[in-house]
Short mmCIF file of C-alpha atoms and ligand atoms in Angstrom, two decimals:
data_model
loop_
_atom_site.label_atom_id
_atom_site.label_comp_id
_atom_site.label_asym_id
_atom_site.label_seq_id
_atom_site.Cartn_x
_atom_site.Cartn_y
_atom_site.Cartn_z
CA UNK A 1 -0.54 -8.01 -4.01
CA UNK A 2 2.09 -10.30 -5.52
CA UNK A 3 -0.32 -13.19 -5.48
CA UNK A 4 -2.84 -11.08 -7.45
CA UNK A 5 -0.14 -10.06 -9.96
CA UNK A 6 1.04 -13.67 -10.35
CA UNK A 7 -2.51 -14.95 -10.86
CA UNK A 8 -3.08 -12.38 -13.56
CA UNK A 9 0.18 -13.18 -15.37
CA UNK A 10 -0.45 -16.93 -15.21
CA UNK A 11 -3.90 -16.38 -16.69
CA UNK A 12 -2.53 -14.28 -19.57
CA UNK A 13 0.27 -16.75 -20.28
CA UNK A 14 -2.20 -19.62 -20.37
CA UNK A 15 -4.46 -17.78 -22.78
CA UNK A 16 -1.41 -17.33 -25.04
CA UNK A 17 -0.96 -21.12 -25.03
CA UNK A 18 1.75 -21.50 -22.37
CA UNK A 19 1.49 -24.40 -19.95
CA UNK A 20 2.35 -24.33 -16.29
CA UNK A 21 4.79 -26.94 -14.98
CA UNK A 22 4.85 -28.25 -11.44
CA UNK A 23 8.64 -28.77 -11.35
CA UNK A 24 11.17 -26.17 -12.39
CA UNK A 25 13.29 -28.81 -14.11
CA UNK A 26 10.56 -29.21 -16.76
CA UNK A 27 10.21 -25.55 -17.63
CA UNK A 28 11.50 -23.43 -20.50
CA UNK A 29 10.79 -20.20 -18.67
CA UNK A 30 10.92 -19.54 -14.95
CA UNK A 31 9.36 -16.31 -13.66
CA UNK A 32 10.03 -15.29 -10.07
CA UNK A 33 7.81 -12.63 -8.55
CA UNK A 34 9.62 -10.79 -5.78
CA UNK A 35 9.16 -8.70 -2.64
CA UNK A 36 11.70 -6.31 -1.10
CA UNK A 37 9.98 -5.38 2.13
CA UNK A 38 12.51 -7.27 4.24
CA UNK A 39 15.97 -8.66 3.58
CA UNK A 40 14.77 -12.20 4.28
CA UNK A 41 12.40 -12.17 1.28
CA UNK A 42 15.23 -11.01 -1.00
CA UNK A 43 17.66 -13.63 0.31
CA UNK A 44 15.22 -16.35 -0.61
CA UNK A 45 15.03 -15.06 -4.19
CA UNK A 46 18.85 -14.97 -4.51
CA UNK A 47 18.95 -18.59 -3.31
CA UNK A 48 16.33 -19.65 -5.86
CA UNK A 49 18.10 -17.86 -8.70
CA UNK A 50 21.36 -19.61 -7.80
CA UNK A 51 19.59 -22.97 -7.72
CA UNK A 52 17.87 -22.47 -11.09
CA UNK A 53 20.99 -21.10 -12.76
CA UNK A 54 23.17 -23.95 -11.49
CA UNK A 55 20.64 -26.43 -12.87
CA UNK A 56 20.49 -24.60 -16.20
CA UNK A 57 24.27 -24.68 -16.59
CA UNK A 58 24.71 -28.24 -15.40
CA UNK A 59 22.04 -29.61 -17.73
CA UNK A 60 22.97 -27.19 -20.56
CA UNK A 61 19.35 -26.06 -20.79
CA UNK A 62 18.23 -23.02 -22.74
CA UNK A 63 15.64 -22.07 -20.12
CA UNK A 64 15.06 -18.38 -19.39
CA UNK A 65 15.08 -17.05 -15.86
CA UNK A 66 12.98 -13.92 -15.44
CA UNK A 67 12.59 -11.83 -12.28
CA UNK A 68 9.70 -9.42 -11.82
CA UNK A 69 8.50 -7.25 -8.94
CA UNK A 70 10.08 -5.02 -6.38
CA UNK A 71 13.59 -6.50 -6.46
CA UNK A 72 14.07 -5.00 -9.91
CA UNK A 73 14.38 -1.67 -8.16
CA UNK A 74 16.71 -2.81 -5.41
CA UNK A 75 18.89 -5.59 -6.85
CA UNK A 76 18.87 -5.51 -10.65
CA UNK A 77 22.65 -5.74 -11.13
CA UNK A 78 23.14 -8.49 -8.60
CA UNK A 79 20.32 -10.52 -10.19
CA UNK A 80 21.92 -10.20 -13.63
CA UNK A 81 25.29 -11.21 -12.20
CA UNK A 82 23.67 -14.37 -10.79
CA UNK A 83 22.48 -15.39 -14.25
CA UNK A 84 19.00 -13.92 -14.58
CA UNK A 85 18.12 -13.33 -18.26
CA UNK A 86 15.73 -10.43 -17.76
CA UNK A 87 14.64 -8.30 -14.83
CA UNK A 88 11.35 -6.41 -15.04
CA UNK A 89 10.35 -3.37 -13.03
CA UNK A 90 7.08 -3.33 -11.14
CA UNK A 91 4.59 -5.74 -12.54
CA UNK A 92 3.93 -5.11 -16.19
CA UNK A 93 2.19 -7.98 -17.86
CA UNK A 94 2.32 -6.49 -21.34
CA UNK A 95 6.10 -6.03 -21.23
CA UNK A 96 6.67 -9.56 -19.92
CA UNK A 97 4.45 -11.13 -22.57
CA UNK A 98 6.21 -9.12 -25.30
CA UNK A 99 9.60 -10.27 -24.07
CA UNK A 100 8.64 -13.92 -23.81
CA UNK A 101 7.09 -13.90 -27.26
CA UNK A 102 9.55 -11.65 -29.12
CA UNK A 103 12.73 -11.72 -27.11
CA UNK A 104 12.99 -7.95 -27.33
CA UNK A 105 11.03 -5.11 -25.80
CA UNK A 106 10.75 -1.40 -25.57
CA UNK A 107 11.98 -0.11 -22.21
CA UNK A 108 9.61 2.27 -20.45
CA UNK A 109 10.29 4.52 -17.51
CA UNK A 110 9.62 3.06 -14.09
CA UNK A 111 5.91 3.06 -13.30
CA UNK A 112 5.17 5.61 -16.03
CA UNK A 113 2.55 3.49 -17.72
CA UNK A 114 1.15 1.36 -14.96
CA UNK A 115 -1.78 -0.69 -16.20
CA UNK A 116 -4.07 -2.55 -13.82
CA UNK A 117 -4.61 -6.07 -15.04
CA UNK A 118 -7.92 -7.85 -15.01
CA UNK A 119 -8.44 -9.92 -11.86
CA UNK A 120 -9.15 -13.61 -11.84
CA UNK A 121 -10.19 -16.05 -9.17
CA UNK A 122 -7.31 -17.66 -7.29
CA UNK A 123 -5.80 -20.67 -9.02
CA UNK A 124 -5.84 -22.93 -5.95
CA UNK A 125 -8.92 -21.62 -4.17
CA UNK A 126 -11.32 -20.77 -6.96
CA UNK A 127 -13.88 -19.20 -4.63
CA UNK A 128 -11.32 -16.57 -3.58
CA UNK A 129 -10.11 -13.56 -5.50
CA UNK A 130 -7.82 -10.58 -4.97
CA UNK A 131 -8.89 -7.32 -6.57
CA UNK A 132 -6.22 -4.57 -6.61
CA UNK A 133 -7.82 -1.13 -6.27
CA UNK A 134 -4.65 0.94 -5.91
CA UNK A 135 -1.02 0.54 -6.83
CA UNK A 136 1.98 2.09 -5.09
CA UNK A 137 1.93 4.29 -2.01
CA UNK A 138 2.34 7.98 -1.15
CA UNK A 139 2.98 7.57 2.56
CA UNK A 140 6.75 7.26 2.66
CA UNK A 141 7.00 5.61 6.07
CA UNK A 142 10.72 6.05 6.67
CA UNK A 143 11.55 2.34 7.07
CA UNK A 144 9.61 1.20 4.01
CA UNK A 145 10.85 0.39 0.51
CA UNK A 146 7.41 0.09 -1.12
CA UNK A 147 7.06 3.69 -2.43
CA UNK A 148 10.55 3.33 -3.92
CA UNK A 149 9.87 0.02 -5.65
CA UNK A 150 6.20 0.35 -6.59
CA UNK A 151 6.07 4.11 -6.99
CA UNK A 152 3.42 6.61 -5.91
CA UNK A 153 -0.30 6.03 -5.40
CA UNK A 154 -2.33 5.22 -8.49
CA UNK A 155 -6.03 4.52 -7.96
CA UNK A 156 -7.81 2.30 -10.39
CA UNK A 157 -10.98 3.79 -11.91
CA UNK A 158 -14.02 2.68 -9.89
CA UNK A 159 -15.84 1.69 -13.08
CA UNK A 160 -13.13 -0.88 -13.86
CA UNK A 161 -13.11 -2.18 -10.28
CA UNK A 162 -16.87 -2.71 -10.31
CA UNK A 163 -16.74 -4.42 -13.71
CA UNK A 164 -14.01 -6.75 -12.45
CA UNK A 165 -16.03 -7.41 -9.33
CA UNK A 166 -19.03 -8.51 -11.40
CA UNK A 167 -16.93 -10.78 -13.56
CA UNK A 168 -15.24 -12.33 -10.49
CA UNK A 169 -18.65 -13.08 -8.99
CA UNK A 170 -19.78 -14.58 -12.32
CA UNK A 171 -16.68 -16.80 -12.17
CA UNK A 172 -17.70 -18.10 -8.75
CA UNK A 173 -15.77 -15.81 -6.39
CA UNK A 174 -17.26 -15.85 -2.88
CA UNK A 175 -14.55 -14.05 -0.92
CA UNK A 176 -13.08 -11.02 -2.63
CA UNK A 177 -10.25 -9.03 -1.06
CA UNK A 178 -9.76 -5.43 -2.22
CA UNK A 179 -6.04 -4.72 -2.24
CA UNK A 180 -3.86 -1.68 -1.85
CA UNK A 181 -0.87 -0.61 0.24
CA UNK A 182 -3.21 1.82 1.96
CA UNK A 183 -6.75 1.24 0.72
CA UNK A 184 -8.00 4.20 2.76
CA UNK A 185 -6.24 6.57 0.38
CA UNK A 186 -8.22 5.22 -2.59
CA UNK A 187 -9.26 8.07 -4.89
CA UNK A 188 -7.03 10.74 -3.32
CA UNK A 189 -5.17 11.05 -6.63
CA UNK A 190 -8.06 10.71 -9.08
CA UNK A 191 -10.86 12.28 -6.98
CA UNK A 192 -13.05 9.58 -8.52
CA UNK A 193 -14.60 8.56 -5.18
CA UNK A 194 -13.46 7.87 -1.62
CA UNK A 195 -12.75 4.40 -0.25
CA UNK A 196 -15.98 4.45 1.76
CA UNK A 197 -17.97 5.40 -1.35
CA UNK A 198 -16.23 2.59 -3.23
CA UNK A 199 -17.20 0.10 -0.51
CA UNK A 200 -20.80 1.31 -0.77
CA UNK A 201 -20.77 0.81 -4.54
CA UNK A 202 -19.18 -2.63 -4.12
CA UNK A 203 -21.87 -3.60 -1.61
CA UNK A 204 -24.64 -2.40 -3.94
CA UNK A 205 -23.16 -4.33 -6.85
CA UNK A 206 -22.97 -7.57 -4.89
CA UNK A 207 -26.53 -7.98 -3.72
CA UNK A 208 -25.81 -11.56 -2.66
CA UNK A 209 -25.42 -12.46 0.99
CA UNK A 210 -23.08 -15.32 0.10
CA UNK A 211 -20.29 -13.06 -1.14
CA UNK A 212 -17.91 -11.65 1.45
CA UNK A 213 -15.74 -8.58 0.97
CA UNK A 214 -12.43 -8.03 2.74
CA UNK A 215 -9.83 -5.34 2.23
CA UNK A 216 -6.23 -4.74 3.18
CA UNK A 217 -4.27 -2.73 4.29
CA UNK A 218 -5.68 0.21 6.26
CA UNK A 219 -3.48 3.00 7.56
CA UNK A 220 -4.44 4.24 11.06
CA UNK A 221 -3.95 7.89 10.08
CA UNK A 222 -6.78 7.60 7.51
CA UNK A 223 -9.00 5.18 9.36
CA UNK A 224 -12.03 7.13 10.59
CA UNK A 225 -15.57 6.79 11.91
CA UNK A 226 -17.04 6.82 8.39
CA UNK A 227 -15.06 3.74 7.49
CA UNK A 228 -15.81 2.04 10.81
CA UNK A 229 -19.55 2.69 10.29
CA UNK A 230 -19.38 1.48 6.69
CA UNK A 231 -17.79 -1.81 7.74
CA UNK A 232 -20.54 -2.35 10.27
CA UNK A 233 -23.44 -1.27 8.03
CA UNK A 234 -22.52 -2.80 4.68
CA UNK A 235 -23.75 -6.38 4.57
CA UNK A 236 -21.04 -7.84 2.37
CA UNK A 237 -18.10 -6.23 4.21
CA UNK A 238 -16.61 -8.58 6.82
CA UNK A 239 -16.05 -7.58 10.45
CA UNK A 240 -12.26 -7.53 10.32
CA UNK A 241 -9.68 -4.85 9.85
CA UNK A 242 -5.94 -5.12 9.47
CA UNK A 243 -4.63 -1.97 11.13
CA UNK A 244 -0.86 -1.99 11.63
CA UNK A 245 0.26 0.19 14.56
CA UNK A 246 4.01 -0.62 14.15
CA UNK A 247 5.11 0.75 17.55
CA UNK A 248 3.62 1.79 20.88
CA UNK A 249 6.10 4.66 21.25
CA UNK A 250 5.27 8.14 19.94
CA UNK A 251 8.96 8.95 19.48
CA UNK A 252 9.34 5.95 17.21
CA UNK A 253 6.05 6.54 15.36
CA UNK A 254 7.29 10.05 14.67
CA UNK A 255 10.65 8.78 13.37
CA UNK A 256 8.74 6.30 11.21
CA UNK A 257 6.64 9.25 9.93
CA UNK A 258 3.44 7.30 10.53
CA UNK A 259 1.45 10.53 11.16
CA UNK A 260 -0.57 9.33 14.16
CA UNK A 261 0.07 9.01 17.87
CA UNK A 262 -0.53 5.84 19.80
CA UNK A 263 -3.32 7.64 21.72
CA UNK A 264 -5.10 8.33 18.42
CA UNK A 265 -4.70 4.70 17.43
CA UNK A 266 -6.18 3.49 20.72
CA UNK A 267 -9.11 5.89 20.38
CA UNK A 268 -9.94 4.61 16.89
CA UNK A 269 -9.83 1.01 18.04
CA UNK A 270 -12.07 1.74 21.01
CA UNK A 271 -14.63 3.41 18.69
CA UNK A 272 -14.81 0.18 16.71
CA UNK A 273 -14.96 -2.02 19.78
CA UNK A 274 -17.76 0.12 21.23
CA UNK A 275 -20.02 -0.22 18.22
CA UNK A 276 -19.68 -3.95 17.85
CA UNK A 277 -18.57 -6.65 20.21
CA UNK A 278 -17.14 -9.17 17.83
CA UNK A 279 -14.77 -7.40 15.53
CA UNK A 280 -11.33 -8.77 14.78
CA UNK A 281 -8.46 -6.30 14.55
CA UNK A 282 -5.12 -7.60 13.36
CA UNK A 283 -1.90 -5.65 13.21
CA UNK A 284 1.76 -5.40 12.19
CA UNK A 285 4.57 -4.43 14.54
CA UNK A 286 8.24 -3.63 13.93
CA UNK A 287 10.68 -3.91 16.83
CA UNK A 288 14.20 -2.59 17.14
CA UNK A 289 13.77 0.53 15.00
CA UNK A 290 15.70 3.72 15.78
CA UNK A 291 17.60 2.52 18.84
CA UNK A 292 14.33 1.60 20.53
CA UNK A 293 14.80 1.66 24.30
CA UNK A 294 13.52 -0.93 26.78
CA UNK A 295 10.84 1.54 27.88
CA UNK A 296 9.70 2.07 24.30
CA UNK A 297 9.54 -1.66 23.70
CA UNK A 298 7.46 -1.94 26.88
CA UNK A 299 5.07 0.64 25.43
CA UNK A 300 4.55 -1.68 22.45
CA UNK A 301 3.91 -4.60 24.80
CA UNK A 302 1.37 -2.49 26.70
CA UNK A 303 -0.54 -1.82 23.49
CA UNK A 304 -0.79 -5.49 22.53
CA UNK A 305 -1.89 -6.33 26.07
CA UNK A 306 -4.53 -3.60 26.25
CA UNK A 307 -6.02 -4.14 22.78
CA UNK A 308 -5.69 -7.90 22.55
CA UNK A 309 -4.94 -8.87 18.95
CA UNK A 310 -5.86 -12.39 17.95
CA UNK A 311 -3.52 -12.04 15.00
CA UNK A 312 -0.36 -9.95 14.68
CA UNK A 313 2.48 -10.00 12.18
CA UNK A 314 5.69 -9.28 14.03
CA UNK A 315 8.93 -8.13 12.49
CA UNK A 316 12.38 -7.10 13.48
CA UNK A 317 13.46 -3.91 11.70
CA UNK A 318 15.28 -4.72 8.47
CA UNK A 319 17.20 -1.79 7.02
CA UNK A 320 16.47 -1.24 3.33
CA UNK A 321 18.91 0.73 1.20
CA UNK A 322 17.28 3.77 -0.35
CA UNK A 323 14.63 4.34 2.33
CA UNK A 324 14.49 7.59 4.29
CA UNK A 325 15.66 5.77 7.44
CA UNK A 326 18.69 4.47 5.58
CA UNK A 327 19.50 7.86 4.03
CA UNK A 328 19.18 9.57 7.41
CA UNK A 329 21.31 6.84 9.00
CA UNK A 330 18.71 6.16 11.69
CA UNK A 331 20.57 3.86 14.09
CA UNK A 332 19.34 0.43 15.18
CA UNK A 333 20.70 -2.63 16.91
CA UNK A 334 19.92 -5.92 15.10
CA UNK A 335 20.77 -8.07 18.15
CA UNK A 336 18.38 -6.14 20.32
CA UNK A 337 15.80 -6.47 17.55
CA UNK A 338 16.14 -10.28 17.52
CA UNK A 339 15.83 -10.57 21.30
CA UNK A 340 12.79 -8.33 21.39
CA UNK A 341 11.16 -10.11 18.49
CA UNK A 342 11.39 -13.46 20.32
CA UNK A 343 9.95 -11.92 23.45
CA UNK A 344 7.16 -10.21 21.53
CA UNK A 345 6.27 -13.45 19.71
CA UNK A 346 6.06 -15.30 23.01
CA UNK A 347 3.83 -12.70 24.66
CA UNK A 348 1.61 -12.28 21.61
CA UNK A 349 1.11 -16.07 21.34
CA UNK A 350 -0.08 -16.17 24.95
CA UNK A 351 -2.48 -13.25 24.36
CA UNK A 352 -3.85 -14.84 21.17
CA UNK A 353 -4.33 -18.17 22.95
CA UNK A 354 -6.31 -16.64 25.79
CA UNK A 355 -8.51 -14.68 23.34
CA UNK A 356 -9.07 -17.69 21.12
CA UNK A 357 -9.98 -19.85 24.11
CA UNK A 358 -12.85 -17.45 24.80
CA UNK A 359 -14.28 -18.38 21.39
CA UNK A 360 -15.06 -21.94 22.51
CA UNK A 361 -18.85 -22.27 22.73
CA UNK A 362 -19.59 -19.43 20.27
CA UNK A 363 -21.50 -19.69 16.99
CA UNK A 364 -20.24 -18.39 13.64
CA UNK A 365 -20.85 -18.39 9.94
CA UNK A 366 -17.87 -20.16 8.35
CA UNK A 367 -16.82 -20.16 4.70
CA UNK A 368 -15.10 -23.41 3.72
CA UNK A 369 -11.71 -22.90 2.10
CA UNK A 370 -10.27 -26.39 1.66
CA UNK A 371 -9.88 -29.90 3.01
CA UNK A 372 -7.01 -30.12 5.50
CA UNK A 373 -3.82 -31.94 4.47
CA UNK A 374 -4.63 -34.82 6.80
CA UNK A 375 -7.98 -35.22 4.95
CA UNK A 376 -9.73 -35.49 8.32
CA UNK A 377 -10.97 -31.93 8.56
CA UNK A 378 -12.09 -28.96 6.54
CA UNK A 379 -10.49 -25.55 6.93
CA UNK A 380 -12.50 -22.37 6.85
CA UNK A 381 -12.74 -18.80 8.10
CA UNK A 382 -15.37 -16.83 9.93
CA UNK A 383 -16.47 -13.40 8.73
CA UNK A 384 -14.09 -11.93 11.33
CA UNK A 385 -11.29 -13.85 9.57
CA UNK A 386 -10.74 -16.37 12.35
CA UNK A 387 -9.25 -19.54 11.03
CA UNK A 388 -11.40 -22.58 11.90
CA UNK A 389 -10.87 -26.33 11.63
CA UNK A 390 -14.14 -28.15 10.94
CA UNK A 391 -14.39 -31.79 11.84
CA UNK A 392 -15.36 -34.06 8.97
CA UNK A 393 -18.78 -35.46 9.45
CA UNK A 394 -19.15 -38.74 7.55
CA UNK A 395 -22.56 -38.11 6.06
CA UNK A 396 -22.07 -34.49 5.15
CA UNK A 397 -19.91 -33.24 2.29
CA UNK A 398 -19.07 -29.54 2.60
CA UNK A 399 -18.40 -27.41 -0.46
CA UNK A 400 -15.57 -24.92 -0.70
CA UNK A 401 -16.83 -21.36 -0.94
CA UNK A 402 -20.12 -22.24 0.78
CA UNK A 403 -21.10 -20.72 4.11
CA UNK A 404 -22.22 -22.93 7.00
CA UNK A 405 -23.33 -22.30 10.58
CA UNK A 406 -20.77 -23.68 12.98
CA UNK A 407 -20.21 -23.98 16.71
CA UNK A 408 -16.70 -23.78 18.11
CA UNK A 409 -16.33 -26.74 20.39
CA UNK A 410 -12.64 -26.90 21.26
CA UNK A 411 -9.20 -25.39 20.85
CA UNK A 412 -6.08 -27.42 20.06
CA UNK A 413 -2.82 -25.53 20.08
CA UNK A 414 -3.92 -22.25 18.49
CA UNK A 415 -6.53 -23.91 16.24
CA UNK A 416 -10.24 -23.44 16.84
CA UNK A 417 -12.18 -26.66 16.24
CA UNK A 418 -15.81 -26.45 15.14
CA UNK A 419 -18.77 -28.62 14.22
CA UNK A 420 -21.33 -27.72 11.60
CA UNK A 421 -24.75 -27.29 13.15
N1 LIG B 1 1.12 -1.03 3.10
C1 LIG B 1 0.96 -1.93 4.16
C2 LIG B 1 1.97 -3.04 4.13
C3 LIG B 1 3.38 -2.70 4.10
S1 LIG B 1 4.52 -4.02 4.20
C4 LIG B 1 0.96 -1.12 5.45
O1 LIG B 1 1.31 0.01 5.47
O2 LIG B 1 0.55 -1.67 6.44
C5 LIG B 1 3.86 -5.00 5.52
C6 LIG B 1 4.51 -4.79 6.85
O3 LIG B 1 5.88 -5.07 6.76
C7 LIG B 1 4.44 -3.38 7.41
O4 LIG B 1 3.22 -3.09 8.01
C8 LIG B 1 5.58 -3.39 8.40
O5 LIG B 1 5.17 -3.84 9.67
C9 LIG B 1 6.54 -4.40 7.80
N2 LIG B 1 7.73 -3.73 7.24
C10 LIG B 1 7.79 -2.87 6.22
N3 LIG B 1 9.05 -2.45 6.03
C11 LIG B 1 9.81 -3.07 6.97
C12 LIG B 1 11.19 -3.03 7.31
N4 LIG B 1 12.05 -2.27 6.65
N5 LIG B 1 11.63 -3.81 8.33
C13 LIG B 1 10.76 -4.59 9.03
N6 LIG B 1 9.45 -4.65 8.76
C14 LIG B 1 8.97 -3.89 7.75
FE1 LIG B 2 5.13 1.24 3.28
FE2 LIG B 2 3.93 2.98 4.89
FE3 LIG B 2 3.14 2.77 2.34
FE4 LIG B 2 2.62 0.79 4.05
S1 LIG B 2 1.82 2.88 4.17
S2 LIG B 2 3.46 0.60 1.97
S3 LIG B 2 4.40 0.79 5.38
S4 LIG B 2 5.13 3.49 3.04
#
């Protein structure tokens, strides 16, 4: 989401005549886009601000340091005390441009006038694009800061999404990711159309087998058979879903207010796995929440073992001031969290390795994303979102954004190695 916001802002600044620098020492204005989901992300921003401000003072520069994004809601005063010139609430391109151009601005209430910006292809990978379809979130998972920093759910009108989609395709986008905190709740506020209907419209609009659609994130409580069937039946929609389960324990899921049981989650996954063999499901997990017991942690381990995720994002609970969990003083033990996180990472890596090894010998369509840093290989992804290293073949130049048939011939570390066939 932040990457989409940053791309849009960069595009607008460039069309106003601003130039992007590669080094902060050369800039007149530094804009930092921020995330508050975990403490670690915020700490990195504080460190950057200190670095930039120290440079500014030492060199007596008149550069402006601007912070935008979720940290405006959580850390405004501290950011100002560290030398930031202006802190903006959730992303608001118009306000930022006004400030940069005029040095003054009219303050608006938080999230009262949220405007979706036009989407552009990614700056680095011009065949990729992010297309926000919703902003904010109404779910209020008790550990999560997002509804507090980004506000409630706002769905973008489908007409605007489809127009943006067409213009992204005209600009060369080949992999378009629809974005929202919980894309499944698209349209619940506006009653415009449901997420499945939106996917159907997107698929109709595309009409080109070389454009792939992805979306993230899905919430298990809203994920249903209609959506599973749509993913399978719509040609442009890739066979991958990111479906965070967070914890294998029903007591913890309840305290997180996730609104599903682990049995329901398992049933939904098995529906998907029954209708298609090769379907990648990735997930997010939080350990150490709400005085999680050893048994409850084992329940989480049992879920990752029984489902077999090739990709999982694993976190130790990070308490965020202002969340329901913080207000209710839900207890947790950070040391336990760290120990469990290391154990979980180790077990998940072994599971991923054994699943990936089974891919050797299989055939896939792969979209090329870039040339690897070592210049000896290309990097790409399959429709299921598996990351693939493609060996450079002297007489064949591959184009980014193009789709090739590939055979996976080896695995090194956790990387799948393929040849174009
Ligand atoms: N809207 C998405 C993404 C939310 S943030 C979703 O619901 O899936 C991405 C992930 O960060 C979450 O899925 C969760 O696993 C993790 N996360 C969120 N808040 C956290 C916290 N306070 N501590 C640790 N991990 C957290
Ligand atoms: Fe946070 Fe839950 Fe909303 Fe995701 S669904 S953004 S975890 S409140």
